[in-house]
XYZ file of C-alpha atoms in Angstrom:
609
model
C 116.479 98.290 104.770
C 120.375 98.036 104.985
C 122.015 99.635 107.574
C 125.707 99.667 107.215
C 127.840 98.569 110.197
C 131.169 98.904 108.736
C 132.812 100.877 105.782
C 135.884 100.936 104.621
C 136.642 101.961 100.918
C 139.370 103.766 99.161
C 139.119 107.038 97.629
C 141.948 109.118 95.455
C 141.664 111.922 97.180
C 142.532 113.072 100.803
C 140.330 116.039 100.660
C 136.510 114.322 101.087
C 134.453 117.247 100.019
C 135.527 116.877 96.410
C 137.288 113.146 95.986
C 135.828 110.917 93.672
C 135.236 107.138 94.700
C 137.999 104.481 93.360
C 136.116 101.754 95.195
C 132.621 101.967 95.425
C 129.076 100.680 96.674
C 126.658 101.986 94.557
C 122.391 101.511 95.832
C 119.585 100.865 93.472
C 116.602 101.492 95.299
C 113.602 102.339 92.985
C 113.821 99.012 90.859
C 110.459 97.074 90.052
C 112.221 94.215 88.733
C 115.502 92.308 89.346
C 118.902 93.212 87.417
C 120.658 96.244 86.311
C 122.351 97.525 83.177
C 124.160 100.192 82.114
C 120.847 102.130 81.661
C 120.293 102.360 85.507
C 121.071 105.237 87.334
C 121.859 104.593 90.986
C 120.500 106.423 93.769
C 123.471 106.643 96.252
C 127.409 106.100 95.500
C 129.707 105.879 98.787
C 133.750 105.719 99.550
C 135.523 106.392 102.295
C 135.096 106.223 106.294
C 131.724 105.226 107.518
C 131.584 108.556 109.522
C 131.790 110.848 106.572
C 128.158 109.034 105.417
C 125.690 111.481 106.285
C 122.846 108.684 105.754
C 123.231 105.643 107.119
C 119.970 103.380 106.706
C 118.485 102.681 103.388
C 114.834 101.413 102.062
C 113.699 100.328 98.939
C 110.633 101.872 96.945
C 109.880 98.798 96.125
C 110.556 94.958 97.187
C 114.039 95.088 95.504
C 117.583 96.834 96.311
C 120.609 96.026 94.320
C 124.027 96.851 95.999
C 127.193 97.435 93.462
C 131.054 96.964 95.053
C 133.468 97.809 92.647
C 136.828 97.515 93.060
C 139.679 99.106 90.776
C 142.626 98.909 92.226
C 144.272 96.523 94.860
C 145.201 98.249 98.367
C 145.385 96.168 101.571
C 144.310 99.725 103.590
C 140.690 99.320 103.610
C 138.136 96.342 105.116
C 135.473 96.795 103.098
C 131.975 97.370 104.197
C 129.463 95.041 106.433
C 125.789 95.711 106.854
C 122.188 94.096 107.944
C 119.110 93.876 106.169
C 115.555 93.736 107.176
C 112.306 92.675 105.547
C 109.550 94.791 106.241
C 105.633 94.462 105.369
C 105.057 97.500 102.905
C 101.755 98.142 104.184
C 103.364 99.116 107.347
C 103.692 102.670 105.497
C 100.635 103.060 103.790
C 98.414 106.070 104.223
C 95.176 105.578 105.409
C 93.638 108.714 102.854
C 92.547 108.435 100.060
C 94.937 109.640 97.197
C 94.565 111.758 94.174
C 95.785 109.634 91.101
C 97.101 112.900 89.144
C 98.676 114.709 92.588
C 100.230 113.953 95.628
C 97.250 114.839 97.464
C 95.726 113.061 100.114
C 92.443 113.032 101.830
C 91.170 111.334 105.097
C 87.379 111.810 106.158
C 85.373 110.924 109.499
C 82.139 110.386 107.883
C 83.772 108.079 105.514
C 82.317 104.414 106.682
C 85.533 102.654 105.251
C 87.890 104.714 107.086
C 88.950 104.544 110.762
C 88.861 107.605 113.453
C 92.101 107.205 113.345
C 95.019 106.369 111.105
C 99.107 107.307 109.563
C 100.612 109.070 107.156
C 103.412 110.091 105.651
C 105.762 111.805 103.151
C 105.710 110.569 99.735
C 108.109 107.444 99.797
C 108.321 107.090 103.467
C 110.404 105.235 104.798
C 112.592 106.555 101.361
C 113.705 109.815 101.052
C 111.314 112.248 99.617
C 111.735 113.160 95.971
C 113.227 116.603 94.888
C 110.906 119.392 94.563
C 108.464 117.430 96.409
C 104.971 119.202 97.078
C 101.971 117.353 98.688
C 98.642 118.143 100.843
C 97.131 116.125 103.093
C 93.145 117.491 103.890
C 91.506 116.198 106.776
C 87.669 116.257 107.101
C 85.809 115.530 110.637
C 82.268 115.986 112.164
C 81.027 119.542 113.027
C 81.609 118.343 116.163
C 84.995 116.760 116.126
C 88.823 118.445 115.986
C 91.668 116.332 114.455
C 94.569 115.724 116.608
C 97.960 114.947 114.922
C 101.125 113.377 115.969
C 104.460 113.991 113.964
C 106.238 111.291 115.456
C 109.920 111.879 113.508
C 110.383 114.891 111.024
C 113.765 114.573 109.475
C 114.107 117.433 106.930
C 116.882 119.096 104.838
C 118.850 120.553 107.891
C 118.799 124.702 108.083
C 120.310 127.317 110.207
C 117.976 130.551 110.250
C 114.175 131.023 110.333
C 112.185 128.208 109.377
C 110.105 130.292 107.436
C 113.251 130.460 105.135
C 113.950 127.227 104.669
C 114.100 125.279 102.013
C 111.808 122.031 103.135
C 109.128 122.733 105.400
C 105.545 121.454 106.686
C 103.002 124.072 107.587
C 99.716 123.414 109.187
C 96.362 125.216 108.683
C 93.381 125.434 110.981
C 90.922 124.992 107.899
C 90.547 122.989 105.002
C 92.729 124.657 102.159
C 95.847 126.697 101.758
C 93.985 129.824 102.807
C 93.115 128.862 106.662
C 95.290 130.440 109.538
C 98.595 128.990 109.504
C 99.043 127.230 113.347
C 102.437 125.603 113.177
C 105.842 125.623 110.442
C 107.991 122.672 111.282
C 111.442 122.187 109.701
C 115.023 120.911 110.521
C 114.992 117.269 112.682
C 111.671 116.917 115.362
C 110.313 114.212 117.325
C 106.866 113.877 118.515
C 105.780 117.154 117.675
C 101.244 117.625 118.330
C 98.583 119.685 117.847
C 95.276 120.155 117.103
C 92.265 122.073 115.169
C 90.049 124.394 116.343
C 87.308 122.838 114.432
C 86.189 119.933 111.934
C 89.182 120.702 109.498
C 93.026 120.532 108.825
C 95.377 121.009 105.986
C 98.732 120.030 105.756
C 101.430 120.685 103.283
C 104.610 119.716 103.102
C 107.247 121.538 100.413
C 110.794 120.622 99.876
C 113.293 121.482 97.046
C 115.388 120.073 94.473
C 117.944 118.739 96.646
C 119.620 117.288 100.072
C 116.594 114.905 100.580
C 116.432 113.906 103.816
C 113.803 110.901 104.630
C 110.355 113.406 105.406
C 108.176 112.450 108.490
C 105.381 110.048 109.750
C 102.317 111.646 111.576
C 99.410 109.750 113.287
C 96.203 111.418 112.931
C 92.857 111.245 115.824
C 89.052 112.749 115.011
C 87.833 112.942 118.354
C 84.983 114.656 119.754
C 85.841 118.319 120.989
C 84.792 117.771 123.941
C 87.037 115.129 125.097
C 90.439 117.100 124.320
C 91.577 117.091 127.617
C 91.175 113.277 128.204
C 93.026 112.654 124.803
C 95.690 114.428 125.290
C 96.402 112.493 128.877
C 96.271 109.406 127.353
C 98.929 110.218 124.612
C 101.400 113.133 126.348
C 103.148 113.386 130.080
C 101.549 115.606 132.296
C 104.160 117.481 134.946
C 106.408 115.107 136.951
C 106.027 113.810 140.023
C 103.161 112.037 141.608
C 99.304 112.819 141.896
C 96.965 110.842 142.837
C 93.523 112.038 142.451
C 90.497 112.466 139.872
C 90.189 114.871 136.789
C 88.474 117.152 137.228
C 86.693 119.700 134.818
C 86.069 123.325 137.046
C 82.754 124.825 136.064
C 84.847 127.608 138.895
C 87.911 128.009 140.327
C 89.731 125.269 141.770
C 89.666 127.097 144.612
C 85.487 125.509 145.088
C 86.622 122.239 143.762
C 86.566 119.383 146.422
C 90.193 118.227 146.993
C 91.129 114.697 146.963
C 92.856 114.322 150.709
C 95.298 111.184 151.026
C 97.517 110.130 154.105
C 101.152 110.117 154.929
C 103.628 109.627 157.408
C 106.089 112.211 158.935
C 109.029 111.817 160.064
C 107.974 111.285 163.883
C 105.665 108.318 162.333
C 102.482 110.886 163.121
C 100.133 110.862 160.397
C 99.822 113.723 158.098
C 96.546 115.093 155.737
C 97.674 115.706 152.445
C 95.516 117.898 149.947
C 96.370 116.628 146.445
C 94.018 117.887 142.953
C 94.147 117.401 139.520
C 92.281 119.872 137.372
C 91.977 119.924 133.678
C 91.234 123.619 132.275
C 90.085 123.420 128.152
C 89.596 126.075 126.077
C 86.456 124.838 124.468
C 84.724 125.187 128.203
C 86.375 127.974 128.959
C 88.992 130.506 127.358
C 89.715 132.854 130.682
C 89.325 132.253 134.130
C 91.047 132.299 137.634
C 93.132 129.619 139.231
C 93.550 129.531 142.930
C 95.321 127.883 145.570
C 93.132 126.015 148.135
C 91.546 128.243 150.008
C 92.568 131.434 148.813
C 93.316 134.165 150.448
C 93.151 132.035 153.714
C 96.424 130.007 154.727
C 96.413 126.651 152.262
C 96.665 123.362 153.529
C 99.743 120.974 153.161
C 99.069 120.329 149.643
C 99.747 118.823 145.962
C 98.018 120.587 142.947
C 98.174 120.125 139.472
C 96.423 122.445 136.743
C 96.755 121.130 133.066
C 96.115 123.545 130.284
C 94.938 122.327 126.765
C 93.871 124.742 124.183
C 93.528 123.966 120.243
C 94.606 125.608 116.565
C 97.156 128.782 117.450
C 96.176 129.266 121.188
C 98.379 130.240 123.678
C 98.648 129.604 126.875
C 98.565 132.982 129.133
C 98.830 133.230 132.745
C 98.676 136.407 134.591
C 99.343 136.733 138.162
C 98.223 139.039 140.259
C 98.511 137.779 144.059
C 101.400 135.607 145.108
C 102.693 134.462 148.533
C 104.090 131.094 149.844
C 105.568 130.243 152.994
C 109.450 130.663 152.520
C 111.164 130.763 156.051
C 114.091 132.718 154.735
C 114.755 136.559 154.632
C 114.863 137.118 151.431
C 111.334 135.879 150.593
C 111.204 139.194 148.032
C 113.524 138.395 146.246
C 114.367 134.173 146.572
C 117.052 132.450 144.996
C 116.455 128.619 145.290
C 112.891 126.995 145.376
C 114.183 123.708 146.274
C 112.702 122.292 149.384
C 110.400 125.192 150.231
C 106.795 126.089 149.145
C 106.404 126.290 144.849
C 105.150 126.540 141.857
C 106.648 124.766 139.190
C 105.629 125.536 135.139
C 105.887 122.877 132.158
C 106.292 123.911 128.688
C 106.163 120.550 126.218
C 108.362 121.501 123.413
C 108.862 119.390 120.280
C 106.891 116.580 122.669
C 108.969 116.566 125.909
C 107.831 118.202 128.922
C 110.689 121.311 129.842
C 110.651 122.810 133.473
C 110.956 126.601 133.844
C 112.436 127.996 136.729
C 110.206 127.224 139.636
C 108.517 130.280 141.765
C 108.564 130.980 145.830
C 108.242 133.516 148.485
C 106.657 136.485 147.821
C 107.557 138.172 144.695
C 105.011 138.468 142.223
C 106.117 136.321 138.783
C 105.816 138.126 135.486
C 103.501 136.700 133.142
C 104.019 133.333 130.999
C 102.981 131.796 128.202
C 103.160 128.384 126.665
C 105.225 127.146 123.543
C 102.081 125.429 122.253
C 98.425 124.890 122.972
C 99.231 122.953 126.518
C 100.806 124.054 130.012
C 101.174 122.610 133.232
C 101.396 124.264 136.800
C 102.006 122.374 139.914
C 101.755 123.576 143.152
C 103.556 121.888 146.367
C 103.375 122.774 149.974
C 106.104 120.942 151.938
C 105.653 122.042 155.275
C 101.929 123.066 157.020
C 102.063 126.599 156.476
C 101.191 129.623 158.688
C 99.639 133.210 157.689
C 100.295 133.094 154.164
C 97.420 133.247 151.421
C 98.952 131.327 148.529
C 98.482 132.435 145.285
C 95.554 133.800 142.461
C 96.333 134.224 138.680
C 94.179 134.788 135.657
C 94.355 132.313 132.555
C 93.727 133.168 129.027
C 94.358 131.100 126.204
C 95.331 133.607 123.628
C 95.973 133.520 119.557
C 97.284 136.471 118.978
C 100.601 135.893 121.444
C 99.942 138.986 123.661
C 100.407 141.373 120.856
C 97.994 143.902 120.338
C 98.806 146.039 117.609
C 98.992 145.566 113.929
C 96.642 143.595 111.804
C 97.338 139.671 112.408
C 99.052 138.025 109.227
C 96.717 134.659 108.664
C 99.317 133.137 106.378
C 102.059 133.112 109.456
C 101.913 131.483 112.688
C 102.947 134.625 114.611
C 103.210 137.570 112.158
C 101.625 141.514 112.076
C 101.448 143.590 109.413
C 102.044 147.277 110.001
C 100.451 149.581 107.196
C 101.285 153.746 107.051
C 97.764 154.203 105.588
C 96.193 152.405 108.808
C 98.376 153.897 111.158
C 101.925 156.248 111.086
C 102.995 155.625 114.687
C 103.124 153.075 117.091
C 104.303 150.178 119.026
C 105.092 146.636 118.930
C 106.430 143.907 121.505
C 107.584 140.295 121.263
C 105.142 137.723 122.241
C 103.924 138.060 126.065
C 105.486 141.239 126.848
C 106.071 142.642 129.701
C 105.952 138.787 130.645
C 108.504 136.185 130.016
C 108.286 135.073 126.072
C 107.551 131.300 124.697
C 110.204 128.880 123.965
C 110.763 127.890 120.506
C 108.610 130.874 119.039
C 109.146 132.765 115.740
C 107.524 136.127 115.668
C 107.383 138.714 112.120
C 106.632 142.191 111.629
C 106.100 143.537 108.455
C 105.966 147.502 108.086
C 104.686 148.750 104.675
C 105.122 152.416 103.607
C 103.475 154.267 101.056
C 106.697 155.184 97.947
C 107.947 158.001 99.532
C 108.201 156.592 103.200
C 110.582 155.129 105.108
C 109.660 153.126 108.808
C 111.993 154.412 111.722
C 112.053 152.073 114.280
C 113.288 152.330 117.900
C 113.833 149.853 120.374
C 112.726 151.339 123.935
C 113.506 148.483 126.033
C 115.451 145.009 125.343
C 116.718 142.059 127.377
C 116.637 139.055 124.827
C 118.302 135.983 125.944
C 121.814 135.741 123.889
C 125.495 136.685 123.787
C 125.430 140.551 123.863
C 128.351 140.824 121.128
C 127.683 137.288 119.207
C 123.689 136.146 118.086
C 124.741 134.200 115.797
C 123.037 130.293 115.533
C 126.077 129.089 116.449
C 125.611 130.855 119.739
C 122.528 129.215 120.083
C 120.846 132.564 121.051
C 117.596 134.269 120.603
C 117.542 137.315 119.161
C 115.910 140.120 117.306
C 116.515 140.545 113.613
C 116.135 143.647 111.632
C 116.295 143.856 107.831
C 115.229 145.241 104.423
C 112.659 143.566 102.706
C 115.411 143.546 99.392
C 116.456 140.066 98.335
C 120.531 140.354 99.302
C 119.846 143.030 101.570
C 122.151 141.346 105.193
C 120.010 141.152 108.312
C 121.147 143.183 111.948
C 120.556 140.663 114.717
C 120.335 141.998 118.134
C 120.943 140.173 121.724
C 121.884 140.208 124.844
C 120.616 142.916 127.682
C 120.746 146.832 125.969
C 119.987 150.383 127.632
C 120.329 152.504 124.750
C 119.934 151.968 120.829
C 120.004 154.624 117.978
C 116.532 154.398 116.160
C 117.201 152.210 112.887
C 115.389 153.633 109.690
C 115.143 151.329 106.535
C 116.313 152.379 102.924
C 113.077 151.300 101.445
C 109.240 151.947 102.206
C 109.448 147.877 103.122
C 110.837 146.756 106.237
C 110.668 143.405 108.242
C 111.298 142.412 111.976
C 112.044 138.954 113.400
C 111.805 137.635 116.891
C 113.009 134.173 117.636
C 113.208 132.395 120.650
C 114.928 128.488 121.123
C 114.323 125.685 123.297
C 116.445 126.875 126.088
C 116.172 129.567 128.614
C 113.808 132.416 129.185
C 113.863 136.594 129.062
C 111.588 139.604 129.120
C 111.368 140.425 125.526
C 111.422 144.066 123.710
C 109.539 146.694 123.294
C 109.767 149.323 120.440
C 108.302 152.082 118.684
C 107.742 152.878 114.792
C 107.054 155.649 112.887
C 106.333 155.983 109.282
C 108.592 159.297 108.022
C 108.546 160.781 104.468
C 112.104 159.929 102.817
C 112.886 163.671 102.775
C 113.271 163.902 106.246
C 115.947 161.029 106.055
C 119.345 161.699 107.181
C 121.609 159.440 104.954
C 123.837 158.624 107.684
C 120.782 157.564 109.866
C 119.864 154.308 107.083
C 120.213 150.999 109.054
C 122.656 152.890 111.890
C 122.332 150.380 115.249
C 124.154 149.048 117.937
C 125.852 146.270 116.727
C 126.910 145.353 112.899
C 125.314 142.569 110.767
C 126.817 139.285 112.490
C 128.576 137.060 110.707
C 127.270 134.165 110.807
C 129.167 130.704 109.653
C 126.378 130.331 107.146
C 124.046 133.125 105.664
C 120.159 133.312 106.550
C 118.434 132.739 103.697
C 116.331 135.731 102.393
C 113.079 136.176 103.475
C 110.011 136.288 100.766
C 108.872 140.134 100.930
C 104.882 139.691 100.969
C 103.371 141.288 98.139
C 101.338 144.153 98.762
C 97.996 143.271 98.754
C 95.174 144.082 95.789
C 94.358 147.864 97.343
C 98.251 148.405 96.933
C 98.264 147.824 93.392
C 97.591 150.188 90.643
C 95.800 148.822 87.524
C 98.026 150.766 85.016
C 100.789 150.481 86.414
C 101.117 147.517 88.221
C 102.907 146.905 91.241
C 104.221 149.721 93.791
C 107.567 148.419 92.864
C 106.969 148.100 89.042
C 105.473 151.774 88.861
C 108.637 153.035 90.551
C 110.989 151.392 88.156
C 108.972 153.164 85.789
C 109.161 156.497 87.123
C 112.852 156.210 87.621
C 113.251 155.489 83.832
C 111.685 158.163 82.660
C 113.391 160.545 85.285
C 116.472 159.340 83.916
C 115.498 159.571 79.624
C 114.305 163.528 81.017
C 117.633 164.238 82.332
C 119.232 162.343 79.508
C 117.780 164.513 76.805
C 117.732 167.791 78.336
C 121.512 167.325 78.644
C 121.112 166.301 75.417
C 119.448 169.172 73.778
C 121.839 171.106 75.757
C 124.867 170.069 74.077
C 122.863 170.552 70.569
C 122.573 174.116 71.197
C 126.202 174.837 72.910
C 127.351 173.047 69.333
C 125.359 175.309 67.234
């Protein structure tokens, strides 16, 4: 490993996006043996100012790195370079699969008697950079009664502005054992400790990249545990909600309205002891996917208390939570409408996004929260009463852990983590919401909608209500808002993003019988969503001026989102003699065009003659 400290070499140009090095330090990483020649290739060549290196740390594939300095002309400008190195032990970053010989394919199995519960791996050359055009699976067998929890403890990928699902290297995650299983999770871009886990005895994993800007991959711990103790696993390895609680686990077989609290002891300000109602209750969704949380003694007055309820679901689940009765003592006037929870009566939601615990805004008084809905397959909701309250009966909301993200309509694309596929011959009309609606939607969610026509078609779409969280007249990434993207399912075609709070929009109607929809939501801050209508509208009705017309223009964006990968229609869509929907109309508009060409042509025959 040689992390450089200092660097310092000259270059002939002043422009560093195109110089070429004068001086130079040149790494050989994959060597077996010791020495170079002229034959060797090196893997990285640096000049210049430390902070121009984009990479900073090396690693050999091996047990041997070379470093070249060369040094052509004399200059008294530059210090040179200083670094560190480190030995490591090499099994330190060894799978514990089993590997193909001819692929990079790995397997790890429960049953297996000379492999451990648990266990590591990585991408291929960890702690190196991945290889171009790298493409490896990683299949994980349990028990019939096990799930496999895994861990991405650092994913450092090819960095990308857009949708993950356009980017060039990716991991995606399957709740199954082969590339055909539901799609649960897409990672890309830099992560840390990023978890989830199966619905059942299998996983596959695959991680793609391309042919260049290799970045150094990601390392993943993997856990077969029994599915019954999901809730006890996860406490162990994540943080629950902050603050103090000290009581048992508990696993309701009811509400935890019936449970028993745990009661401890404090002192008040006047030294006078006060009874303190604190709980702890664990809700999973292989006991129980719906149910009803309380607060203690619901709808009576609750006691002075301190409640925690911890979600944990598995595979795509959601998170849901419903309410439908809400009051806490707020002495304030505005209890309808309140404008700071701190120091009163609340309830406080965590979201764990990319493996740190984020606080939504906290809820108080009396008005009635609109639905949420967790980032992944865990939630937490804590409850504090700071004062003994008087004639107020707390609050009662339904749970549901959900894998369809609240959306109802469409037939649920398996090979996406959130994506519906809208079909004329299913259905002409209809609507479509982002995830959660009329609730608040997930963090760090990516949401498609694919609309397929029949060849004469074209999908009108119109958005009936809209308050996405964004810059009304700027959604670009650099804005760091979420928005909602509409586009043409044609490789160049430029996408219309949408932001921002909007009354009124003109429907949108595509140029093609294809059309695609994108909701994406970031780390940061929370909105109500959209809701919208399509129809499916024969392409003679279509006013020209009516093709793509919306509110705002394309944005430009500092760097272009990559084109999304139109799915191809499926088998039903396809017509044996003709081939694709797309290849018979190419057809059809060739020989349109050799009729029209040789009527005009036997035209001008008979005007000659």
């Amino acid at each position: 490993m040689m992390p450089k400290k200092r660097f310092d070499l000259e270059v002939n140009s002043t422009n560093r996006t195109s110089y070429k090095c004068t001086d130079f330090l040149r790494f050989y990483l994959d060597l077996e043996r010791l020495g170079i020649n002229e034959k060797y290739m090196w893997n990285y060549e640096f000049c210049g100012d430390i902070k121009d290196m984009q990479q900073k740390t090396f690693y050999s594939r091996h047990r041997i790195i070379v470093l070249e300095f060369g040094s052509r002309e004399n200059t008294d400008k530059c210090r040179g370079f200083r670094g560190k190195f480190t030995f490591k032990e090499k099994k330190l970053y060894a799978p514990d699969g089993v590997k193909d010989k001819n692929s990079c394919r790995y397997v790890f199995q429960s049953t297996d008697l000379y492999q451990s519960k648990n266990g590591q791996f990585f991408s291929p050359r960890y702690p190196q950079n991945y290889p171009a055009k790298s493409n490896c699976q990683y299949i994980f067998y349990g028990l019939q009664d096990e799930v496999i929890q895994l861990l991405f403890r650092n994913i450092q990928l090819e960095s990308f502005i857009g949708r993950c699902s356009s980017s060039p290297d990716f991991i995606l995650v399957r709740d199954g054992e082969n590339s055909f299983a539901p799609l649960i999770a897409e990672y890309c871009n830099l992560l840390n400790h990023v978890d989830l886990t199966s619905s059942g005895p299998y996983m596959y994993v695959e991680f793609i990249a391309d042919g260049q800007n290799q970045q150094q991959g990601f390392v993943a711990t993997f856990n077969f545990i029994n599915k019954n103790q999901i809730g006890s696993a996860d406490r162990n390895r994540f943080p629950t909600a902050p603050g103090p609680v000290t009581s048992t686990s508990l696993y309701p077989a009811s509400t935890p309205s019936t449970q028993r609290p745990v009661q401890d002891k404090t002192i008040d300000g006047d030294g006078l002891p006060q009874q303190v109602n604190e709980c702890k209750i664990d809700i999973i969704s292989t006991k129980s996917k719906s149910g009803v949380i309380k607060s203690m003694n619901y709808p009576q007055t609750y006691p002075k208390t301190s409640c925690v309820y911890n979600f944990y679901g598995r595979g795509r689940e959601r998170v849901q939570i419903i309410f439908e009765d809400f009051e806490l003592y707020f002495d304030h006037p505005d209890k309808y409408d309140p404008k700071d929870c701190n120091g009163v009566d609340s309830l406080r939601v965590t979201v764990y996004i990319n493996g740190s615990a984020s606080e939504m805004n906290p809820y108080c008084g009396s008005k009635l929260p609109p639905a949420l809905m967790s980032s992944n397959h865990q939630m937490t909701l804590r409850f504090v009463s700071v004062e003994n309250p008087v004639g107020v009966r707390g609050f009662k909301a339904r749970y549901k852990f959900v894998t369809n993200f609240g959306i109802q309509t469409g037939l649920q694309d398996s090979d996406k983590v959130c994506g519906f596929i809208y079909k004329s011959k299913q259905q002409m009309t209809g609507e479509f919401w982002s995830p959660n609606y009329p609730g608040i939607y997930p963090r760090v969610t990516e949401c498609h909608y694919l609309f397929y026509g029949q060849k004469n078609e074209r999908v009108k779409v119109t958005l009936k209500e809209f308050k996405v969280e964004g810059l009304k007249h700027d959604c670009s990434d650099t804005t760091h808002s979420d928005y909602l993207e509409l586009s043409e399912m044609e490789p160049n075609s430029k996408p219309t993003r949408y932001c921002g709070s909007h009354l009124n929009f003109d429907p949108i109607t595509s140029k093609d019988e294809f059309f695609r929809v994108t909701f994406k939501s970031n780390e940061k801050f929370d909105e109500q969503g959209f809701l919208a209508s399509y129809t499916f509208i024969s392409s003679d009705d279509v006013n020209p001026t009516s093709l793509n017309v919306g509110l705002l223009p394309p944005t430009n964006r500092s760097q272009e989102v990559a084109p999304y990968d139109a799915k191809i229609p499926d088998k039903d869509e396809l017509d044996p003699s003709s081939g694709s929907r797309k290849t018979r109309n190419q057809s059809e508009q060739i020989k349109s065009r050799f009729v029209i060409w040789f009527s005009l042509y036997i035209i001008a025959c008979m005007l000659s003659s």
